């Protein structure tokens, strides 16, 4: 059974850093979009960073970020361990939320780059709290 499990959340002061991990088990698709979403109570869930696994990329890139985190967050993946990471630097109070790892095997690189995928596998989430 496909499973995604996040870890690495916590509480930090503004300007601090955290590294989130997402371990994927039994995920055997050859190509898919996997990424991080965050949810704040009262607001819509938003895509934060995506990583496309496959052979065709958009503009030669396989990582994509929403504007608010560009230059501060870095998404990466350990292929051998099937683990996705999100390095978050210079965290700000507006980054507070529950962070979810999610994957969509039916999503191509173009949709992945535009955060237009519809993930069908989600982790349980990990809380990130940034105090001012």
Short mmCIF file of N, CA and C in Angstrom, two decimals:
data_model
loop_
_atom_site.label_atom_id
_atom_site.label_comp_id
_atom_site.label_asym_id
_atom_site.label_seq_id
_atom_site.Cartn_x
_atom_site.Cartn_y
_atom_site.Cartn_z
N UNK A 1 0.84 -1.18 0.00
CA UNK A 1 0.00 0.00 0.00
C UNK A 1 0.88 1.24 0.00
N UNK A 2 0.59 2.18 -0.92
CA UNK A 2 1.36 3.41 -1.00
C UNK A 2 1.15 4.23 0.27
N UNK A 3 2.25 4.74 0.78
CA UNK A 3 2.17 5.51 2.02
C UNK A 3 3.19 6.64 1.99
N UNK A 4 2.79 7.81 2.46
CA UNK A 4 3.68 8.94 2.61
C UNK A 4 3.67 9.35 4.07
N UNK A 5 4.84 9.56 4.64
CA UNK A 5 4.93 9.91 6.05
C UNK A 5 5.88 11.07 6.24
N UNK A 6 5.35 12.18 6.77
CA UNK A 6 6.15 13.37 6.98
C UNK A 6 6.78 13.36 8.37
N UNK A 7 7.88 14.10 8.49
CA UNK A 7 8.51 14.32 9.78
C UNK A 7 9.33 15.60 9.68
N UNK A 8 9.74 16.12 10.83
CA UNK A 8 10.64 17.27 10.85
C UNK A 8 10.02 18.59 11.20
N UNK A 9 8.73 18.62 11.45
CA UNK A 9 8.11 19.87 11.85
C UNK A 9 8.56 20.30 13.24
N UNK A 10 8.15 21.50 13.63
CA UNK A 10 8.51 21.98 14.96
C UNK A 10 8.21 23.46 15.09
N UNK A 11 8.75 24.04 16.16
CA UNK A 11 8.54 25.46 16.44
C UNK A 11 9.88 26.18 16.39
N UNK A 12 9.91 27.29 15.66
CA UNK A 12 11.14 28.07 15.56
C UNK A 12 10.78 29.55 15.62
N UNK A 13 11.77 30.37 15.85
CA UNK A 13 11.59 31.82 15.79
C UNK A 13 11.80 32.29 14.35
N UNK A 14 11.26 33.45 14.07
CA UNK A 14 11.42 34.02 12.73
C UNK A 14 12.91 34.10 12.37
N UNK A 15 13.21 33.71 11.13
CA UNK A 15 14.59 33.67 10.69
C UNK A 15 15.23 32.31 10.85
N UNK A 16 14.56 31.41 11.56
CA UNK A 16 15.10 30.08 11.78
C UNK A 16 14.88 29.15 10.61
N UNK A 17 15.33 27.91 10.78
CA UNK A 17 15.26 26.91 9.70
C UNK A 17 14.69 25.60 10.23
N UNK A 18 14.05 24.88 9.32
CA UNK A 18 13.58 23.53 9.57
C UNK A 18 13.75 22.71 8.30
N UNK A 19 13.90 21.42 8.48
CA UNK A 19 13.97 20.52 7.33
C UNK A 19 12.91 19.45 7.48
N UNK A 20 11.99 19.41 6.54
CA UNK A 20 10.94 18.41 6.53
C UNK A 20 11.36 17.23 5.66
N UNK A 21 10.91 16.05 6.06
CA UNK A 21 11.16 14.84 5.28
C UNK A 21 9.84 14.14 5.00
N UNK A 22 9.79 13.47 3.86
CA UNK A 22 8.61 12.70 3.49
C UNK A 22 9.10 11.36 2.94
N UNK A 23 8.85 10.31 3.70
CA UNK A 23 9.26 8.97 3.28
C UNK A 23 8.13 8.31 2.51
N UNK A 24 8.43 7.85 1.31
CA UNK A 24 7.43 7.20 0.47
C UNK A 24 7.69 5.70 0.45
N UNK A 25 6.67 4.95 0.78
CA UNK A 25 6.82 3.50 0.75
C UNK A 25 5.90 2.91 -0.31
N UNK A 26 6.38 1.90 -1.00
CA UNK A 26 5.60 1.19 -2.02
C UNK A 26 5.20 2.10 -3.17
N UNK A 27 5.93 3.19 -3.40
CA UNK A 27 5.60 4.11 -4.49
C UNK A 27 6.46 3.75 -5.68
N UNK A 28 5.87 3.03 -6.65
CA UNK A 28 6.66 2.43 -7.73
C UNK A 28 6.39 3.05 -9.10
N UNK A 29 5.74 4.18 -9.18
CA UNK A 29 5.46 4.79 -10.47
C UNK A 29 6.76 5.31 -11.10
N UNK A 30 6.84 5.29 -12.42
CA UNK A 30 8.02 5.77 -13.13
C UNK A 30 8.06 7.30 -13.21
N UNK A 31 6.91 7.92 -13.26
CA UNK A 31 6.86 9.37 -13.33
C UNK A 31 5.69 9.88 -12.52
N UNK A 32 5.92 10.97 -11.82
CA UNK A 32 4.86 11.55 -10.99
C UNK A 32 5.32 12.89 -10.45
N UNK A 33 4.37 13.62 -9.94
CA UNK A 33 4.65 14.90 -9.28
C UNK A 33 4.46 14.68 -7.78
N UNK A 34 5.43 15.08 -7.01
CA UNK A 34 5.33 14.97 -5.55
C UNK A 34 5.76 16.29 -4.96
N UNK A 35 5.08 16.70 -3.91
CA UNK A 35 5.44 18.00 -3.37
C UNK A 35 4.87 18.25 -1.99
N UNK A 36 5.02 19.49 -1.57
CA UNK A 36 4.59 19.93 -0.24
C UNK A 36 3.47 20.95 -0.37
N UNK A 37 2.45 20.74 0.47
CA UNK A 37 1.34 21.67 0.59
C UNK A 37 1.32 22.15 2.04
N UNK A 38 0.74 23.30 2.26
CA UNK A 38 0.53 23.73 3.64
C UNK A 38 -0.90 24.22 3.82
N UNK A 39 -1.37 23.99 5.04
CA UNK A 39 -2.76 24.33 5.38
C UNK A 39 -2.77 25.17 6.64
N UNK A 40 -3.41 26.30 6.55
CA UNK A 40 -3.62 27.16 7.71
C UNK A 40 -5.12 27.22 7.97
N UNK A 41 -5.56 27.05 9.23
CA UNK A 41 -7.00 27.11 9.53
C UNK A 41 -7.63 28.37 8.97
N UNK A 42 -8.73 28.20 8.26
CA UNK A 42 -9.44 29.34 7.70
C UNK A 42 -8.97 29.76 6.34
N UNK A 43 -7.92 29.11 5.84
CA UNK A 43 -7.41 29.46 4.52
C UNK A 43 -7.37 28.23 3.64
N UNK A 44 -7.32 28.46 2.33
CA UNK A 44 -7.22 27.35 1.40
C UNK A 44 -5.84 26.71 1.48
N UNK A 45 -5.80 25.41 1.28
CA UNK A 45 -4.53 24.72 1.21
C UNK A 45 -3.78 25.19 -0.02
N UNK A 46 -2.48 25.42 0.12
CA UNK A 46 -1.70 25.90 -1.01
C UNK A 46 -0.49 25.02 -1.26
N UNK A 47 -0.16 24.91 -2.53
CA UNK A 47 1.06 24.19 -2.91
C UNK A 47 2.26 25.07 -2.64
N UNK A 48 3.28 24.51 -2.05
CA UNK A 48 4.48 25.26 -1.67
C UNK A 48 5.64 24.95 -2.60
N UNK A 49 5.90 23.67 -2.81
CA UNK A 49 7.02 23.27 -3.66
C UNK A 49 6.71 21.91 -4.26
N UNK A 50 7.06 21.73 -5.53
CA UNK A 50 6.84 20.48 -6.23
C UNK A 50 8.13 19.95 -6.81
N UNK A 51 8.17 18.63 -6.95
CA UNK A 51 9.32 17.94 -7.54
C UNK A 51 8.78 16.95 -8.55
N UNK A 52 9.24 17.06 -9.80
CA UNK A 52 8.75 16.14 -10.81
C UNK A 52 9.74 15.00 -11.00
N UNK A 53 9.23 13.78 -10.89
CA UNK A 53 10.03 12.58 -11.12
C UNK A 53 9.67 12.04 -12.49
N UNK A 54 10.60 12.03 -13.41
CA UNK A 54 10.31 11.55 -14.75
C UNK A 54 11.42 11.93 -15.70
N UNK A 55 11.15 11.83 -17.01
CA UNK A 55 12.18 12.05 -18.01
C UNK A 55 12.04 13.37 -18.74
N UNK A 56 10.91 14.01 -18.61
CA UNK A 56 10.66 15.27 -19.34
C UNK A 56 10.39 16.36 -18.34
N UNK A 57 11.12 17.45 -18.43
CA UNK A 57 10.95 18.54 -17.49
C UNK A 57 10.52 19.81 -18.20
N UNK A 58 10.06 20.77 -17.44
CA UNK A 58 9.69 22.08 -17.96
C UNK A 58 10.90 23.00 -17.83
N UNK A 59 11.36 23.55 -18.97
CA UNK A 59 12.51 24.45 -18.98
C UNK A 59 13.74 23.82 -18.32
N UNK A 60 13.85 22.50 -18.42
CA UNK A 60 14.99 21.82 -17.86
C UNK A 60 14.98 21.73 -16.35
N UNK A 61 13.89 22.10 -15.73
CA UNK A 61 13.82 22.08 -14.28
C UNK A 61 12.92 20.95 -13.81
N UNK A 62 13.18 20.47 -12.61
CA UNK A 62 12.31 19.48 -12.02
C UNK A 62 11.75 19.93 -10.67
N UNK A 63 12.14 21.12 -10.24
CA UNK A 63 11.63 21.65 -8.97
C UNK A 63 10.92 22.98 -9.22
N UNK A 64 9.84 23.18 -8.50
CA UNK A 64 9.00 24.36 -8.70
C UNK A 64 8.56 24.87 -7.34
N UNK A 65 8.42 26.22 -7.25
CA UNK A 65 8.10 26.84 -5.97
C UNK A 65 7.02 27.90 -6.15
N UNK A 66 6.20 28.03 -5.12
CA UNK A 66 5.28 29.16 -5.12
C UNK A 66 6.09 30.42 -4.80
N UNK A 67 5.63 31.55 -5.27
CA UNK A 67 6.41 32.78 -5.19
C UNK A 67 6.84 33.14 -3.77
N UNK A 68 5.98 32.89 -2.80
CA UNK A 68 6.26 33.33 -1.43
C UNK A 68 7.44 32.61 -0.78
N UNK A 69 7.87 31.49 -1.34
CA UNK A 69 8.96 30.74 -0.71
C UNK A 69 10.22 30.69 -1.58
N UNK A 70 10.16 31.25 -2.76
CA UNK A 70 11.33 31.23 -3.64
C UNK A 70 12.51 31.92 -2.97
N UNK A 71 13.66 31.27 -3.05
CA UNK A 71 14.86 31.82 -2.43
C UNK A 71 15.03 31.44 -0.97
N UNK A 72 13.98 30.89 -0.37
CA UNK A 72 14.05 30.49 1.05
C UNK A 72 13.90 28.98 1.24
N UNK A 73 13.08 28.35 0.43
CA UNK A 73 12.83 26.92 0.55
C UNK A 73 13.51 26.18 -0.60
N UNK A 74 13.96 24.97 -0.30
CA UNK A 74 14.55 24.12 -1.32
C UNK A 74 13.97 22.72 -1.21
N UNK A 75 13.40 22.23 -2.29
CA UNK A 75 12.87 20.87 -2.32
C UNK A 75 13.90 19.97 -2.99
N UNK A 76 14.06 18.77 -2.43
CA UNK A 76 15.01 17.83 -3.00
C UNK A 76 14.52 16.42 -2.74
N UNK A 77 15.18 15.47 -3.37
CA UNK A 77 14.74 14.08 -3.22
C UNK A 77 15.93 13.15 -3.24
N UNK A 78 15.90 12.18 -2.34
CA UNK A 78 16.88 11.10 -2.32
C UNK A 78 16.25 9.93 -3.06
N UNK A 79 16.71 9.69 -4.30
CA UNK A 79 16.08 8.65 -5.13
C UNK A 79 16.18 7.27 -4.49
N UNK A 80 17.35 6.96 -3.96
CA UNK A 80 17.56 5.62 -3.41
C UNK A 80 16.65 5.34 -2.22
N UNK A 81 16.45 6.36 -1.41
CA UNK A 81 15.63 6.18 -0.21
C UNK A 81 14.17 6.58 -0.44
N UNK A 82 13.85 7.05 -1.64
CA UNK A 82 12.49 7.52 -1.93
C UNK A 82 12.00 8.47 -0.86
N UNK A 83 12.84 9.40 -0.54
CA UNK A 83 12.50 10.39 0.49
C UNK A 83 12.57 11.78 -0.10
N UNK A 84 11.55 12.56 0.16
CA UNK A 84 11.46 13.94 -0.30
C UNK A 84 11.78 14.86 0.87
N UNK A 85 12.51 15.94 0.60
CA UNK A 85 12.89 16.88 1.65
C UNK A 85 12.40 18.29 1.29
N UNK A 86 12.21 19.07 2.33
CA UNK A 86 11.94 20.49 2.14
C UNK A 86 12.79 21.24 3.16
N UNK A 87 13.85 21.86 2.68
CA UNK A 87 14.69 22.70 3.53
C UNK A 87 14.08 24.09 3.56
N UNK A 88 13.74 24.55 4.74
CA UNK A 88 13.08 25.84 4.89
C UNK A 88 13.97 26.76 5.69
N UNK A 89 14.44 27.80 5.06
CA UNK A 89 15.31 28.79 5.70
C UNK A 89 14.61 30.13 5.82
N UNK A 90 15.12 30.95 6.72
CA UNK A 90 14.54 32.28 6.93
C UNK A 90 13.02 32.19 7.08
N UNK A 91 12.59 31.31 7.95
CA UNK A 91 11.16 31.11 8.16
C UNK A 91 10.51 32.35 8.75
N UNK A 92 9.29 32.60 8.34
CA UNK A 92 8.53 33.75 8.79
C UNK A 92 7.21 33.29 9.40
N UNK A 93 6.60 34.11 10.24
CA UNK A 93 5.33 33.70 10.86
C UNK A 93 4.27 33.26 9.85
N UNK A 94 4.27 33.84 8.67
CA UNK A 94 3.28 33.46 7.66
C UNK A 94 3.54 32.08 7.07
N UNK A 95 4.66 31.47 7.41
CA UNK A 95 4.94 30.10 6.98
C UNK A 95 4.31 29.07 7.92
N UNK A 96 3.75 29.54 9.02
CA UNK A 96 3.12 28.65 9.99
C UNK A 96 1.97 27.88 9.33
N UNK A 97 1.89 26.60 9.64
CA UNK A 97 0.81 25.78 9.12
C UNK A 97 1.14 24.31 9.24
N UNK A 98 0.21 23.49 8.79
CA UNK A 98 0.44 22.06 8.72
C UNK A 98 0.94 21.74 7.32
N UNK A 99 2.07 21.10 7.25
CA UNK A 99 2.68 20.80 5.96
C UNK A 99 2.42 19.34 5.60
N UNK A 100 1.91 19.14 4.40
CA UNK A 100 1.58 17.81 3.91
C UNK A 100 2.43 17.47 2.69
N UNK A 101 2.83 16.24 2.64
CA UNK A 101 3.46 15.69 1.46
C UNK A 101 2.37 15.00 0.64
N UNK A 102 2.38 15.20 -0.67
CA UNK A 102 1.34 14.61 -1.51
C UNK A 102 1.91 14.28 -2.88
N UNK A 103 1.36 13.24 -3.50
CA UNK A 103 1.87 12.79 -4.79
C UNK A 103 0.74 12.50 -5.77
N UNK A 104 1.01 12.71 -7.05
CA UNK A 104 0.03 12.47 -8.12
C UNK A 104 0.73 11.79 -9.29
N UNK A 105 0.51 10.49 -9.47
CA UNK A 105 1.18 9.78 -10.56
C UNK A 105 0.64 10.11 -11.94
N UNK A 106 -0.54 10.75 -11.99
CA UNK A 106 -1.12 11.07 -13.29
C UNK A 106 -0.81 12.48 -13.76
N UNK A 107 0.04 13.17 -13.04
CA UNK A 107 0.30 14.58 -13.33
C UNK A 107 1.60 14.74 -14.10
N UNK A 108 1.54 15.43 -15.23
CA UNK A 108 2.71 15.64 -16.05
C UNK A 108 3.54 16.83 -15.58
N UNK A 109 4.68 17.04 -16.21
CA UNK A 109 5.58 18.11 -15.76
C UNK A 109 4.99 19.51 -15.89
N UNK A 110 4.19 19.76 -16.92
CA UNK A 110 3.62 21.09 -17.08
C UNK A 110 2.67 21.42 -15.93
N UNK A 111 1.75 20.54 -15.64
CA UNK A 111 0.82 20.76 -14.52
C UNK A 111 1.57 20.80 -13.20
N UNK A 112 2.59 19.97 -13.07
CA UNK A 112 3.37 19.95 -11.84
C UNK A 112 4.01 21.32 -11.61
N UNK A 113 4.54 21.93 -12.68
CA UNK A 113 5.22 23.22 -12.54
C UNK A 113 4.24 24.34 -12.20
N UNK A 114 2.96 24.14 -12.52
CA UNK A 114 1.94 25.17 -12.28
C UNK A 114 1.10 24.88 -11.05
N UNK A 115 1.46 23.85 -10.29
CA UNK A 115 0.71 23.46 -9.10
C UNK A 115 -0.76 23.18 -9.46
N UNK A 116 -0.97 22.46 -10.55
CA UNK A 116 -2.33 22.13 -11.00
C UNK A 116 -2.64 20.64 -10.90
N UNK A 117 -1.80 19.93 -10.15
CA UNK A 117 -2.04 18.50 -9.99
C UNK A 117 -3.15 18.24 -8.98
N UNK A 118 -3.64 17.02 -8.99
CA UNK A 118 -4.66 16.58 -8.03
C UNK A 118 -4.14 15.34 -7.33
N UNK A 119 -3.33 15.52 -6.29
CA UNK A 119 -2.73 14.37 -5.62
C UNK A 119 -3.77 13.38 -5.09
N UNK A 120 -3.44 12.11 -5.22
CA UNK A 120 -4.34 11.09 -4.70
C UNK A 120 -3.74 10.36 -3.51
N UNK A 121 -2.54 10.74 -3.14
CA UNK A 121 -1.91 10.16 -1.96
C UNK A 121 -1.36 11.28 -1.10
N UNK A 122 -1.74 11.26 0.18
CA UNK A 122 -1.36 12.31 1.11
C UNK A 122 -0.78 11.70 2.38
N UNK A 123 0.17 12.45 2.96
CA UNK A 123 0.63 12.09 4.28
C UNK A 123 -0.30 12.69 5.33
N UNK A 124 0.04 12.45 6.59
CA UNK A 124 -0.82 12.94 7.68
C UNK A 124 -0.50 14.38 8.07
N UNK A 125 0.63 14.86 7.64
CA UNK A 125 0.99 16.24 7.92
C UNK A 125 1.92 16.39 9.10
N UNK A 126 2.65 17.49 9.11
CA UNK A 126 3.53 17.83 10.22
C UNK A 126 3.41 19.33 10.46
N UNK A 127 3.35 19.71 11.73
CA UNK A 127 3.08 21.10 12.09
C UNK A 127 4.37 21.92 12.10
N UNK A 128 4.28 23.10 11.50
CA UNK A 128 5.38 24.06 11.53
C UNK A 128 4.82 25.35 12.14
N UNK A 129 5.47 25.81 13.19
CA UNK A 129 5.04 27.03 13.86
C UNK A 129 6.22 27.99 13.94
N UNK A 130 6.01 29.19 13.41
CA UNK A 130 7.07 30.20 13.41
C UNK A 130 6.59 31.40 14.22
N UNK A 131 7.31 31.73 15.25
CA UNK A 131 6.94 32.85 16.11
C UNK A 131 7.75 34.09 15.74
N UNK A 132 7.12 35.23 15.93
CA UNK A 132 7.78 36.49 15.57
C UNK A 132 8.67 36.98 16.70
#
